[in-house]
XYZ file of N, CA and C in Angstrom:
825
model
N -52.518 -7.267 -65.595
C -51.298 -6.580 -66.031
C -50.351 -7.497 -66.810
N -50.861 -8.611 -67.326
C -49.991 -9.518 -68.075
C -49.643 -8.914 -69.430
N -48.513 -9.301 -70.012
C -48.139 -8.756 -71.328
C -49.083 -9.260 -72.413
N -49.108 -8.565 -73.549
C -49.922 -9.002 -74.675
C -49.441 -10.363 -75.178
N -50.359 -11.177 -75.658
C -50.036 -12.468 -76.255
C -49.803 -12.277 -77.746
N -48.657 -12.694 -78.228
C -48.356 -12.636 -79.660
C -48.665 -14.014 -80.250
N -49.835 -14.128 -80.861
C -50.294 -15.437 -81.327
C -49.659 -15.833 -82.653
N -49.590 -14.899 -83.599
C -49.055 -15.188 -84.923
C -47.652 -14.608 -85.077
N -46.918 -15.107 -86.071
C -45.542 -14.649 -86.306
C -45.241 -14.728 -87.797
N -44.449 -13.777 -88.331
C -44.148 -13.757 -89.770
C -43.363 -14.988 -90.233
N -43.304 -15.141 -91.547
C -42.754 -16.354 -92.151
C -41.276 -16.571 -91.834
N -40.492 -15.512 -91.713
C -39.046 -15.684 -91.569
C -38.572 -15.676 -90.108
N -39.494 -15.785 -89.160
C -39.115 -15.810 -87.748
C -38.805 -17.236 -87.304
N -38.437 -17.389 -86.025
C -38.026 -18.695 -85.517
C -39.152 -19.711 -85.578
N -40.338 -19.323 -85.138
C -41.506 -20.210 -85.178
C -42.640 -19.522 -85.942
N -42.565 -19.530 -87.274
C -43.581 -18.833 -88.075
C -44.973 -19.427 -87.869
N -45.959 -18.539 -87.903
C -47.358 -18.930 -87.693
C -48.192 -17.838 -88.341
N -48.702 -18.093 -89.544
C -49.347 -17.022 -90.290
C -50.460 -17.576 -91.185
N -51.319 -16.684 -91.623
C -52.400 -17.019 -92.559
C -52.172 -16.284 -93.871
N -52.674 -16.883 -94.949
C -52.510 -16.299 -96.281
C -53.772 -16.580 -97.095
N -54.219 -15.577 -97.853
C -55.414 -15.725 -98.670
C -55.161 -15.110 -100.040
N -55.828 -15.634 -101.050
C -55.623 -15.087 -102.387
C -56.340 -15.887 -103.450
N -55.734 -15.883 -104.651
C -56.342 -16.510 -105.824
C -55.344 -17.437 -106.500
N -55.865 -18.504 -107.111
C -55.074 -19.403 -107.939
C -55.734 -19.527 -109.299
N -54.937 -19.908 -110.312
C -55.480 -20.157 -111.648
C -54.968 -21.501 -112.145
N -55.587 -22.000 -113.195
C -55.202 -23.315 -113.712
C -53.926 -23.269 -114.538
N -53.561 -22.103 -115.033
C -52.352 -21.986 -115.840
C -51.455 -20.875 -115.331
N -50.354 -20.669 -116.035
C -49.380 -19.653 -115.627
C -49.501 -18.368 -116.430
N -50.484 -18.289 -117.317
C -50.589 -17.112 -118.181
C -51.117 -15.891 -117.424
N -51.911 -16.130 -116.349
C -52.462 -15.018 -115.579
C -51.516 -14.715 -114.417
N -51.017 -13.501 -114.364
C -50.114 -13.094 -113.292
C -50.928 -12.761 -112.047
N -50.647 -13.471 -110.959
C -51.393 -13.317 -109.709
C -50.500 -12.756 -108.616
N -51.079 -12.071 -107.631
C -50.249 -11.563 -106.530
C -49.650 -12.699 -105.719
N -48.420 -12.501 -105.245
C -47.750 -13.493 -104.413
C -47.039 -12.780 -103.265
N -46.161 -13.495 -102.581
C -45.500 -12.922 -101.400
C -44.551 -11.783 -101.740
N -44.169 -11.660 -103.018
C -43.266 -10.577 -103.426
C -44.010 -9.355 -103.970
N -45.322 -9.461 -104.121
C -46.100 -8.352 -104.690
C -46.156 -7.182 -103.715
N -46.029 -5.994 -104.239
C -46.097 -4.773 -103.427
C -47.469 -4.136 -103.626
N -48.271 -4.174 -102.596
C -49.627 -3.637 -102.650
C -49.624 -2.156 -102.282
N -50.567 -1.442 -102.829
C -50.761 -0.033 -102.495
C -51.914 0.099 -101.509
N -51.738 0.952 -100.513
C -52.784 1.183 -99.516
C -53.705 2.294 -99.997
N -54.995 2.028 -99.945
C -55.982 3.030 -100.336
C -56.764 3.470 -99.094
N -56.671 4.734 -98.754
C -57.377 5.230 -97.576
C -56.504 5.156 -96.335
N -57.112 4.739 -95.216
C -56.420 4.701 -93.932
C -55.235 3.759 -93.913
N -54.236 4.110 -93.091
C -52.990 3.352 -93.027
C -52.982 2.293 -91.924
N -53.990 2.311 -91.046
C -53.956 1.437 -89.879
C -55.233 0.610 -89.796
N -55.071 -0.693 -89.508
C -56.205 -1.584 -89.331
C -56.661 -1.549 -87.882
N -57.914 -1.148 -87.660
C -58.515 -1.137 -86.329
C -59.950 -1.659 -86.463
N -60.623 -1.957 -85.349
C -62.015 -2.402 -85.443
C -62.949 -1.401 -86.111
N -62.574 -0.134 -86.136
C -63.424 0.874 -86.760
C -62.933 1.323 -88.136
N -61.708 0.947 -88.504
C -61.152 1.355 -89.801
C -60.555 0.156 -90.527
N -61.200 -0.323 -91.594
C -60.629 -1.428 -92.371
C -59.413 -0.975 -93.172
N -58.673 -1.935 -93.642
C -57.493 -1.671 -94.465
C -57.796 -2.145 -95.884
N -57.570 -1.271 -96.876
C -57.855 -1.601 -98.265
C -56.548 -1.577 -99.060
N -56.259 -2.689 -99.733
C -55.030 -2.843 -100.509
C -55.373 -3.079 -101.973
N -54.520 -2.565 -102.874
C -54.727 -2.742 -104.304
C -53.430 -3.181 -104.975
N -53.575 -4.034 -105.992
C -52.418 -4.460 -106.784
C -52.883 -4.767 -108.197
N -52.180 -4.235 -109.182
C -52.502 -4.486 -110.585
C -51.431 -5.381 -111.203
N -51.863 -6.317 -112.045
C -50.906 -7.281 -112.607
C -50.323 -6.855 -113.944
N -50.710 -5.679 -114.458
C -50.171 -5.228 -115.741
C -50.817 -5.902 -116.927
N -51.818 -6.752 -116.694
C -52.519 -7.454 -117.771
C -54.012 -7.099 -117.790
N -54.356 -6.021 -117.103
C -55.755 -5.607 -117.079
C -56.543 -6.103 -115.881
N -55.864 -6.733 -114.924
C -56.538 -7.216 -113.725
C -56.107 -6.385 -112.519
N -57.081 -5.900 -111.769
C -56.785 -5.185 -110.531
C -57.347 -6.014 -109.363
N -56.482 -6.298 -108.402
C -56.866 -7.065 -107.218
C -57.051 -6.102 -106.049
N -58.190 -6.193 -105.406
C -58.520 -5.311 -104.285
C -58.819 -6.181 -103.067
N -58.141 -5.925 -101.997
C -58.317 -6.701 -100.760
C -58.705 -5.756 -99.624
N -59.832 -6.023 -99.014
C -60.303 -5.236 -97.875
C -60.288 -6.122 -96.635
N -59.512 -5.698 -95.626
C -59.369 -6.465 -94.390
C -60.039 -5.699 -93.254
N -60.967 -6.364 -92.573
C -61.643 -5.787 -91.411
C -61.415 -6.701 -90.213
N -61.548 -6.132 -89.012
C -61.374 -6.928 -87.800
C -62.291 -6.369 -86.718
N -62.831 -7.256 -85.879
C -63.650 -6.785 -84.769
C -62.821 -6.760 -83.481
N -63.472 -6.472 -82.369
C -62.750 -6.320 -81.097
C -62.189 -7.635 -80.558
N -62.657 -8.767 -81.088
C -62.225 -10.066 -80.577
C -61.396 -10.852 -81.588
N -60.882 -10.162 -82.606
C -59.930 -10.729 -83.565
C -60.544 -11.705 -84.559
N -61.792 -11.425 -84.944
C -62.370 -12.099 -86.096
C -62.144 -11.190 -87.300
N -61.313 -11.650 -88.222
C -60.993 -10.885 -89.423
C -61.954 -11.258 -90.549
N -62.288 -10.285 -91.373
C -63.048 -10.517 -92.594
C -62.213 -10.037 -93.769
N -61.938 -10.943 -94.710
C -61.106 -10.610 -95.870
C -61.988 -10.644 -97.112
N -62.252 -9.483 -97.671
C -63.037 -9.369 -98.910
C -62.077 -9.214 -100.085
N -62.119 -10.165 -101.002
C -61.261 -10.130 -102.184
C -62.101 -9.779 -103.409
N -61.603 -8.858 -104.233
C -62.283 -8.492 -105.472
C -61.262 -8.430 -106.611
N -61.691 -8.842 -107.784
C -60.842 -8.777 -108.978
C -61.604 -8.047 -110.076
N -61.088 -6.901 -110.481
C -61.670 -6.146 -111.594
C -61.012 -6.618 -112.892
N -61.812 -7.150 -113.791
C -61.292 -7.717 -115.026
C -61.503 -6.760 -116.201
N -60.419 -6.150 -116.646
C -60.427 -5.321 -117.849
C -59.342 -5.802 -118.807
N -59.195 -7.130 -118.855
C -58.112 -7.730 -119.637
C -58.511 -7.998 -121.078
N -59.809 -7.872 -121.387
C -60.266 -8.174 -122.746
C -60.655 -9.619 -122.939
N -60.558 -10.434 -121.902
C -60.935 -11.845 -121.994
C -61.519 -12.307 -120.675
N -62.304 -13.367 -120.727
C -62.862 -13.945 -119.503
C -61.809 -14.796 -118.804
N -61.822 -14.795 -117.464
C -60.860 -15.600 -116.708
C -61.592 -16.366 -115.615
N -60.970 -17.448 -115.178
C -61.502 -18.257 -114.077
C -60.441 -18.350 -112.990
N -60.806 -17.963 -111.775
C -59.879 -18.005 -110.648
C -60.478 -18.806 -109.502
N -59.586 -19.370 -108.673
C -59.989 -20.166 -107.515
C -59.572 -19.450 -106.235
N -60.498 -19.084 -105.360
C -60.107 -18.540 -104.049
C -59.444 -19.620 -103.202
N -58.398 -19.240 -102.486
C -57.739 -20.186 -101.585
C -57.346 -19.479 -100.299
N -57.046 -20.268 -99.298
C -56.528 -19.742 -98.043
C -55.730 -20.808 -97.330
N -54.818 -20.399 -96.468
C -54.015 -21.367 -95.725
C -53.583 -20.774 -94.393
N -53.281 -21.668 -93.468
C -52.617 -21.315 -92.218
C -51.410 -22.224 -92.101
N -50.244 -21.641 -91.928
C -48.992 -22.393 -91.842
C -48.356 -22.143 -90.481
N -47.754 -23.193 -89.941
C -47.197 -23.057 -88.596
C -46.042 -24.027 -88.361
N -45.021 -23.535 -87.656
C -43.961 -24.396 -87.123
C -44.124 -24.403 -85.608
N -44.813 -25.404 -85.057
C -45.195 -25.375 -83.638
C -44.098 -25.913 -82.725
N -44.306 -25.685 -81.424
C -43.463 -26.278 -80.391
C -44.031 -27.662 -80.088
N -43.485 -28.687 -80.744
C -44.025 -30.036 -80.631
C -43.907 -30.573 -79.207
N -42.835 -30.234 -78.496
C -42.595 -30.784 -77.160
C -43.702 -30.384 -76.198
N -44.057 -29.095 -76.177
C -45.077 -28.631 -75.237
C -46.450 -29.184 -75.584
N -46.753 -29.306 -76.880
C -48.065 -29.813 -77.268
C -48.207 -31.300 -76.968
N -47.089 -32.039 -76.999
C -47.151 -33.480 -76.752
C -47.490 -33.793 -75.303
N -47.204 -32.879 -74.384
C -47.472 -33.126 -72.960
C -48.813 -32.567 -72.512
N -49.576 -31.970 -73.421
C -50.840 -31.350 -73.053
C -51.911 -32.410 -72.824
N -52.807 -32.150 -71.869
C -53.901 -33.083 -71.600
C -55.104 -32.801 -72.503
N -55.128 -31.668 -73.174
C -56.172 -31.357 -74.146
C -55.567 -31.395 -75.543
N -56.430 -31.450 -76.548
C -55.934 -31.534 -77.916
C -55.219 -30.256 -78.314
N -53.977 -30.424 -78.778
C -53.221 -29.337 -79.389
C -52.717 -29.841 -80.729
N -53.096 -29.159 -81.770
C -52.740 -29.592 -83.112
C -53.682 -28.974 -84.116
N -53.953 -29.691 -85.175
C -54.844 -29.207 -86.220
C -56.256 -29.658 -85.901
N -57.196 -28.747 -86.031
C -58.582 -29.067 -85.696
C -59.509 -28.362 -86.665
N -60.711 -28.896 -86.816
C -61.684 -28.272 -87.706
C -62.987 -29.038 -87.713
N -63.999 -28.423 -88.274
C -65.299 -29.062 -88.471
C -65.583 -29.057 -89.964
N -65.604 -30.264 -90.556
C -65.844 -30.422 -91.992
C -67.072 -31.295 -92.184
N -68.020 -30.810 -92.993
C -69.306 -31.488 -93.160
C -69.939 -31.813 -91.814
N -69.852 -30.830 -90.914
C -70.508 -30.894 -89.604
C -69.906 -31.959 -88.685
N -68.681 -32.418 -88.994
C -68.011 -33.430 -88.184
C -66.682 -32.895 -87.694
N -66.401 -33.046 -86.400
C -65.140 -32.578 -85.833
C -63.994 -33.479 -86.268
N -62.918 -32.853 -86.727
C -61.693 -33.575 -87.088
C -60.541 -32.998 -86.267
N -59.785 -33.876 -85.614
C -58.625 -33.461 -84.827
C -57.421 -34.301 -85.257
N -56.330 -33.625 -85.593
C -55.111 -34.302 -86.041
C -53.959 -33.806 -85.183
N -53.343 -34.706 -84.442
C -52.172 -34.341 -83.641
C -50.959 -34.217 -84.549
N -49.999 -33.399 -84.124
C -48.794 -33.202 -84.925
C -48.061 -34.523 -85.163
N -48.023 -35.360 -84.146
C -47.272 -36.623 -84.249
C -47.911 -37.604 -85.236
N -49.178 -37.342 -85.596
C -49.878 -38.251 -86.504
C -49.588 -37.971 -87.971
N -48.822 -36.906 -88.248
C -48.468 -36.573 -89.627
C -46.963 -36.643 -89.809
N -46.492 -37.633 -90.540
C -45.063 -37.739 -90.827
C -44.668 -36.757 -91.921
N -43.374 -36.563 -92.094
C -42.860 -35.650 -93.108
C -43.403 -36.026 -94.486
N -44.009 -35.050 -95.157
C -44.553 -35.276 -96.486
C -45.936 -35.899 -96.503
N -46.458 -36.286 -95.352
C -47.767 -36.929 -95.293
C -48.871 -35.874 -95.279
N -50.033 -36.227 -95.814
C -51.149 -35.292 -95.852
C -52.468 -36.035 -95.678
N -53.488 -35.284 -95.301
C -54.861 -35.783 -95.222
C -55.746 -34.800 -95.970
N -56.730 -35.316 -96.702
C -57.598 -34.454 -97.496
C -59.059 -34.734 -97.187
N -59.857 -33.667 -97.234
C -61.286 -33.749 -96.989
C -61.994 -32.864 -98.008
N -63.266 -33.149 -98.227
C -64.131 -32.222 -98.952
C -65.277 -31.851 -98.022
N -65.741 -30.615 -98.112
C -66.740 -30.152 -97.168
C -67.601 -29.061 -97.783
N -68.794 -28.938 -97.266
C -69.649 -27.782 -97.545
C -69.725 -26.965 -96.265
N -69.044 -25.835 -96.240
C -68.978 -25.027 -95.031
C -68.046 -25.645 -94.001
N -67.969 -24.981 -92.850
C -67.107 -25.458 -91.774
C -65.965 -24.505 -91.504
N -64.971 -25.003 -90.790
C -63.808 -24.195 -90.437
C -62.637 -25.118 -90.114
N -61.416 -24.570 -90.128
C -60.238 -25.367 -89.810
C -59.069 -24.485 -89.432
N -58.190 -25.014 -88.575
C -57.028 -24.248 -88.149
C -56.190 -24.994 -87.134
N -55.501 -24.222 -86.282
C -54.593 -24.771 -85.277
C -55.113 -24.444 -83.881
N -55.020 -25.429 -82.995
C -55.537 -25.268 -81.641
C -54.419 -25.408 -80.620
N -54.331 -24.446 -79.691
C -53.463 -24.534 -78.519
C -54.344 -24.728 -77.287
N -53.722 -24.691 -76.122
C -54.497 -24.887 -74.901
C -55.548 -23.788 -74.711
N -55.149 -22.537 -74.877
C -56.061 -21.421 -74.632
C -56.370 -20.592 -75.866
N -55.642 -20.816 -76.962
C -55.758 -19.971 -78.148
C -55.931 -20.837 -79.379
N -56.498 -20.265 -80.419
C -56.553 -21.002 -81.675
C -56.756 -20.046 -82.843
N -56.461 -20.566 -84.025
C -56.666 -19.816 -85.266
C -57.486 -20.692 -86.199
N -58.293 -20.063 -87.041
C -59.113 -20.838 -87.970
C -59.614 -19.960 -89.108
N -59.630 -20.521 -90.320
C -60.362 -19.865 -91.396
C -61.770 -20.459 -91.418
N -62.742 -19.616 -91.729
C -64.139 -20.031 -91.760
C -64.589 -20.063 -93.207
N -65.073 -21.208 -93.649
C -65.452 -21.391 -95.040
C -66.869 -20.883 -95.287
N -67.136 -20.453 -96.511
C -68.522 -20.162 -96.880
C -69.226 -21.484 -97.194
N -70.468 -21.424 -97.593
C -71.257 -22.644 -97.749
C -71.284 -23.183 -99.171
N -70.277 -22.847 -99.983
C -70.183 -23.441 -101.314
C -69.937 -24.941 -101.201
N -70.464 -25.732 -102.111
C -70.296 -27.195 -102.022
C -68.886 -27.644 -102.387
N -68.471 -28.718 -101.768
C -67.249 -29.451 -102.106
C -66.011 -28.561 -102.190
N -65.740 -27.850 -101.124
C -64.460 -27.164 -101.009
C -63.423 -28.166 -100.507
N -62.257 -28.093 -101.041
C -61.219 -29.071 -100.716
C -60.365 -28.586 -99.556
N -60.195 -29.440 -98.569
C -59.346 -29.157 -97.414
C -58.154 -30.097 -97.441
N -56.977 -29.550 -97.200
C -55.773 -30.389 -97.151
C -54.959 -30.039 -95.910
N -54.566 -31.056 -95.176
C -53.704 -30.902 -94.002
C -52.415 -31.653 -94.301
N -51.279 -30.988 -94.155
C -50.037 -31.705 -94.464
C -48.852 -31.188 -93.660
N -47.878 -32.079 -93.541
C -46.590 -31.802 -92.909
C -45.597 -31.590 -94.047
N -45.175 -30.360 -94.247
C -44.412 -30.037 -95.450
C -42.954 -30.497 -95.386
N -42.292 -30.322 -94.227
C -40.858 -30.628 -94.165
C -40.444 -31.306 -92.863
N -41.392 -31.872 -92.146
C -41.078 -32.534 -90.886
C -41.306 -31.670 -89.667
N -41.341 -30.348 -89.852
C -41.544 -29.449 -88.718
C -42.577 -28.355 -88.996
N -42.913 -28.125 -90.262
C -43.892 -27.114 -90.627
C -45.186 -27.792 -91.059
N -46.288 -27.337 -90.480
C -47.595 -27.918 -90.769
C -48.471 -26.860 -91.425
N -49.354 -27.326 -92.303
C -50.213 -26.389 -93.023
C -51.594 -26.991 -93.218
N -52.611 -26.161 -93.052
C -53.971 -26.512 -93.430
C -54.438 -25.483 -94.437
N -54.995 -25.939 -95.546
C -55.412 -25.000 -96.583
C -56.723 -25.446 -97.202
N -57.348 -24.535 -97.910
C -58.578 -24.860 -98.622
C -58.519 -24.291 -100.029
N -59.237 -24.920 -100.928
C -59.398 -24.445 -102.294
C -60.891 -24.423 -102.579
N -61.426 -23.226 -102.873
C -62.862 -23.073 -103.092
C -63.213 -23.333 -104.557
N -64.491 -23.316 -104.829
C -64.973 -23.529 -106.188
C -64.548 -22.367 -107.101
N -64.346 -22.636 -108.397
C -63.876 -21.581 -109.322
C -64.913 -20.478 -109.504
N -64.402 -19.280 -109.758
C -65.249 -18.119 -110.022
C -64.922 -17.600 -111.427
N -65.930 -17.577 -112.285
C -65.762 -17.046 -113.637
C -65.944 -15.536 -113.603
N -64.918 -14.812 -114.074
C -64.968 -13.347 -114.095
C -64.935 -12.902 -115.551
N -66.076 -12.501 -116.050
C -66.158 -12.040 -117.441
C -65.453 -10.702 -117.600
N -65.015 -10.451 -118.817
C -64.369 -9.171 -119.108
C -65.326 -8.015 -118.805
N -64.821 -6.994 -118.106
C -65.623 -5.834 -117.759
C -66.441 -6.003 -116.492
N -66.240 -7.114 -115.777
C -66.985 -7.347 -114.531
C -66.007 -7.519 -113.369
N -66.585 -7.704 -112.177
C -65.797 -7.865 -110.959
C -66.157 -9.194 -110.294
N -65.163 -9.986 -109.969
C -65.367 -11.218 -109.213
C -65.011 -11.002 -107.754
N -65.777 -11.590 -106.842
C -65.555 -11.369 -105.414
C -65.525 -12.681 -104.645
N -64.859 -12.645 -103.517
C -64.823 -13.778 -102.594
C -64.589 -13.228 -101.188
N -65.284 -13.789 -100.201
C -65.158 -13.333 -98.819
C -64.815 -14.497 -97.909
N -63.825 -14.294 -97.056
C -63.397 -15.302 -96.098
C -63.264 -14.663 -94.726
N -63.554 -15.425 -93.693
C -63.304 -14.963 -92.329
C -62.162 -15.768 -91.726
N -61.420 -15.099 -90.832
C -60.268 -15.723 -90.175
C -60.242 -15.273 -88.723
N -60.215 -16.249 -87.824
C -60.186 -15.935 -86.398
C -58.828 -16.302 -85.814
N -58.294 -15.431 -84.968
C -57.046 -15.709 -84.250
C -57.174 -15.098 -82.865
N -57.608 -15.895 -81.908
C -57.859 -15.334 -80.584
C -58.029 -16.390 -79.524
N -58.730 -16.009 -78.477
C -58.860 -16.846 -77.285
C -60.048 -17.798 -77.394
N -59.931 -18.917 -76.691
C -61.019 -19.898 -76.631
C -61.999 -19.504 -75.529
N -62.782 -18.485 -75.796
C -63.814 -18.054 -74.860
C -65.151 -18.630 -75.326
N -65.743 -19.495 -74.502
C -66.920 -20.246 -74.916
C -68.058 -19.324 -75.336
N -68.334 -18.315 -74.531
C -69.444 -17.418 -74.856
C -69.191 -16.682 -76.171
N -67.949 -16.316 -76.415
C -67.605 -15.640 -77.670
C -67.798 -16.581 -78.856
N -67.348 -17.827 -78.726
C -67.477 -18.788 -79.816
C -68.942 -19.107 -80.089
N -69.732 -19.216 -79.027
C -71.163 -19.450 -79.207
C -71.825 -18.258 -79.899
N -71.365 -17.043 -79.584
C -71.916 -15.855 -80.231
C -71.610 -15.861 -81.725
N -70.367 -16.219 -82.084
C -70.004 -16.288 -83.496
C -70.811 -17.375 -84.212
N -71.069 -18.484 -83.522
C -71.854 -19.558 -84.122
C -73.226 -19.044 -84.547
N -73.853 -18.241 -83.690
C -75.183 -17.713 -83.989
C -75.135 -16.570 -84.993
N -74.215 -15.627 -84.789
C -74.178 -14.431 -85.634
C -73.676 -14.725 -87.046
N -72.657 -15.567 -87.160
C -72.003 -15.793 -88.446
C -72.309 -17.162 -89.038
N -73.153 -17.934 -88.353
C -73.549 -19.260 -88.835
C -72.331 -20.167 -89.039
N -71.471 -20.215 -88.029
C -70.282 -21.069 -88.067
C -70.622 -22.373 -87.353
N -70.620 -23.504 -88.033
C -71.055 -24.757 -87.411
C -70.087 -25.237 -86.327
N -70.638 -25.471 -85.131
C -69.898 -26.096 -84.027
C -68.569 -25.397 -83.740
N -68.589 -24.081 -83.733
C -67.361 -23.330 -83.485
C -66.866 -23.546 -82.055
N -67.764 -23.880 -81.144
C -67.372 -24.114 -79.750
C -66.510 -25.355 -79.592
N -66.488 -26.244 -80.605
C -65.677 -27.456 -80.503
C -64.186 -27.171 -80.662
N -63.831 -25.912 -80.862
C -62.417 -25.542 -80.762
C -61.909 -25.800 -79.355
N -62.816 -25.795 -78.390
C -62.487 -26.165 -77.008
C -62.656 -27.675 -76.867
N -61.663 -28.320 -76.291
C -61.694 -29.774 -76.126
C -62.521 -30.131 -74.893
N -63.822 -30.374 -75.104
C -64.703 -30.768 -74.010
C -64.651 -32.266 -73.724
N -63.946 -33.023 -74.557
C -63.843 -34.461 -74.338
C -65.058 -35.219 -74.867
N -65.113 -36.508 -74.503
C -66.174 -37.375 -74.998
C -67.544 -36.990 -74.435
N -67.563 -36.391 -73.245
C -68.833 -36.099 -72.584
C -69.236 -34.634 -72.780
N -69.124 -34.176 -74.020
C -69.451 -32.805 -74.390
C -70.841 -32.403 -73.924
N -71.791 -33.331 -74.029
C -73.176 -33.020 -73.677
C -73.334 -32.745 -72.185
N -72.354 -33.141 -71.362
C -72.363 -32.835 -69.937
C -71.389 -31.721 -69.582
N -70.185 -31.790 -70.148
C -69.123 -30.873 -69.715
C -69.406 -29.425 -70.097
N -70.028 -29.212 -71.276
C -70.320 -27.830 -71.645
C -71.394 -27.216 -70.743
N -72.530 -27.903 -70.470
C -73.480 -27.338 -69.492
C -72.855 -27.141 -68.117
N -71.989 -28.068 -67.690
C -71.314 -27.920 -66.394
C -70.485 -26.635 -66.381
N -69.826 -26.355 -67.525
C -69.023 -25.133 -67.593
C -69.891 -23.897 -67.392
N -71.041 -23.855 -68.069
C -71.919 -22.692 -67.957
C -72.442 -22.527 -66.529
N -72.735 -23.634 -65.856
C -73.190 -23.553 -64.465
C -72.076 -23.013 -63.576
N -70.862 -23.544 -63.754
C -69.715 -23.069 -62.963
C -69.436 -21.595 -63.231
N -69.539 -21.194 -64.481
C -69.300 -19.798 -64.836
C -70.337 -18.893 -64.169
N -71.585 -19.322 -64.149
C -72.634 -18.550 -63.486
C -72.362 -18.425 -61.997
N -72.005 -19.546 -61.361
C -71.737 -19.529 -59.924
C -70.516 -18.671 -59.603
N -69.501 -18.742 -60.455
C -68.302 -17.936 -60.235
C -68.629 -16.439 -60.301
N -69.432 -16.048 -61.314
C -69.817 -14.639 -61.428
C -70.706 -14.201 -60.266
N -71.459 -15.143 -59.702
C -72.352 -14.827 -58.583
C -71.579 -14.710 -57.269
N -70.602 -15.635 -57.056
C -69.861 -15.669 -55.800
C -68.581 -14.837 -55.873
N -67.901 -14.902 -57.015
C -66.643 -14.171 -57.166
C -65.416 -14.983 -56.812
N -65.591 -16.283 -56.569
C -64.460 -17.145 -56.207
C -64.682 -18.509 -56.848
N -63.739 -18.953 -57.683
C -63.931 -20.207 -58.409
C -63.895 -21.415 -57.476
N -63.074 -21.350 -56.426
C -63.020 -22.467 -55.472
C -64.372 -22.705 -54.811
N -64.998 -21.627 -54.324
C -66.316 -21.752 -53.706
C -67.362 -22.135 -54.736
N -67.203 -21.676 -55.973
C -68.148 -22.040 -57.029
C -68.117 -23.540 -57.284
N -66.912 -24.134 -57.275
C -66.787 -25.580 -57.481
C -67.431 -26.345 -56.326
N -67.191 -25.889 -55.109
C -67.785 -26.555 -53.944
C -69.307 -26.466 -53.977
N -69.835 -25.290 -54.315
C -71.283 -25.129 -54.371
C -71.875 -25.980 -55.489
N -71.181 -26.035 -56.612
C -71.663 -26.860 -57.722
C -71.700 -28.333 -57.321
N -70.648 -28.786 -56.632
C -70.617 -30.181 -56.170
C -71.773 -30.465 -55.210
N -72.064 -29.498 -54.335
C -73.171 -29.675 -53.385
C -74.510 -29.727 -54.111
N -74.694 -28.839 -55.108
C -75.935 -28.841 -55.872
C -76.098 -30.130 -56.666
N -75.001 -30.604 -57.238
C -75.048 -31.854 -57.998
C -75.391 -33.026 -57.077
N -74.806 -33.007 -55.895
C -75.101 -34.047 -54.901
C -76.572 -34.006 -54.502
N -77.115 -32.800 -54.370
C -78.513 -32.644 -53.988
C -79.438 -33.179 -55.082
N -79.120 -32.874 -56.346
C -79.924 -33.357 -57.459
C -79.898 -34.879 -57.536
N -78.739 -35.466 -57.268
C -78.579 -36.917 -57.367
C -79.013 -37.657 -56.108
N -79.401 -36.916 -55.046
C -79.711 -37.567 -53.768
C -80.821 -38.596 -53.871
N -81.924 -38.325 -54.582
C -82.972 -39.346 -54.666
C -82.480 -40.668 -55.258
N -81.642 -40.567 -56.287
C -81.115 -41.788 -56.906
C -80.165 -42.494 -55.951
N -79.300 -41.696 -55.311
C -78.349 -42.285 -54.356
C -79.103 -42.926 -53.185
N -80.145 -42.266 -52.723
C -80.939 -42.807 -51.615
C -81.626 -44.106 -52.017
N -82.144 -44.147 -53.222
C -82.819 -45.351 -53.711
C -81.842 -46.511 -53.809
């Protein structure tokens, strides 16, 4: 009977925490949608796991931007971006995405698990604490595939990259209190009379190990389970978790599950201890 958890918050609130996706260009001649653009809704008015939301915006220069947002029951969003080019000329656009946040630094500093910016780039886990980024400081990576976002004790957000080569990742502290992680994908050439597309996934939900492992297999997300801080002994702690979870579901009491697990571990180690 606990209240709903409000994980994200709009830009103008006390502690903003939001994701943004779209397109960039190399010059200013192409008018692109921004935070002031008014999109038109096509079809259903409500985003649910069974009904996606489709938005359209035209720039007045022959470009129509179409955004389709879908979500599943566990808050994995899929953002399909399309650009219809009827401008009379070929254009090149860069897909981008970002997650911006003004976190509660005090609570995260006292946590025993990692709270801050986290991600897997080129199959390697990267963790950056808030205190490690001074005002105006940034860190940059290049990666083929992976994911990145913000991690709390029980919740996290992340954008999931496709497998295009050398996507640029940037983590920075913009003003001393606001942190951002963003990516810039490879350019997409959209010839006149054709449609350019880009697809991104974005997760904002709970750190449930079985769910993260399922996404790893279904969506080919590398090491998505590392959003959970298993520590240095990952190769032991994750199997231990699965054993404890099994015992808990079997017994129905976590205290007894821990005691039984300790007894089983003692039994397995008895020959070595006896020797």
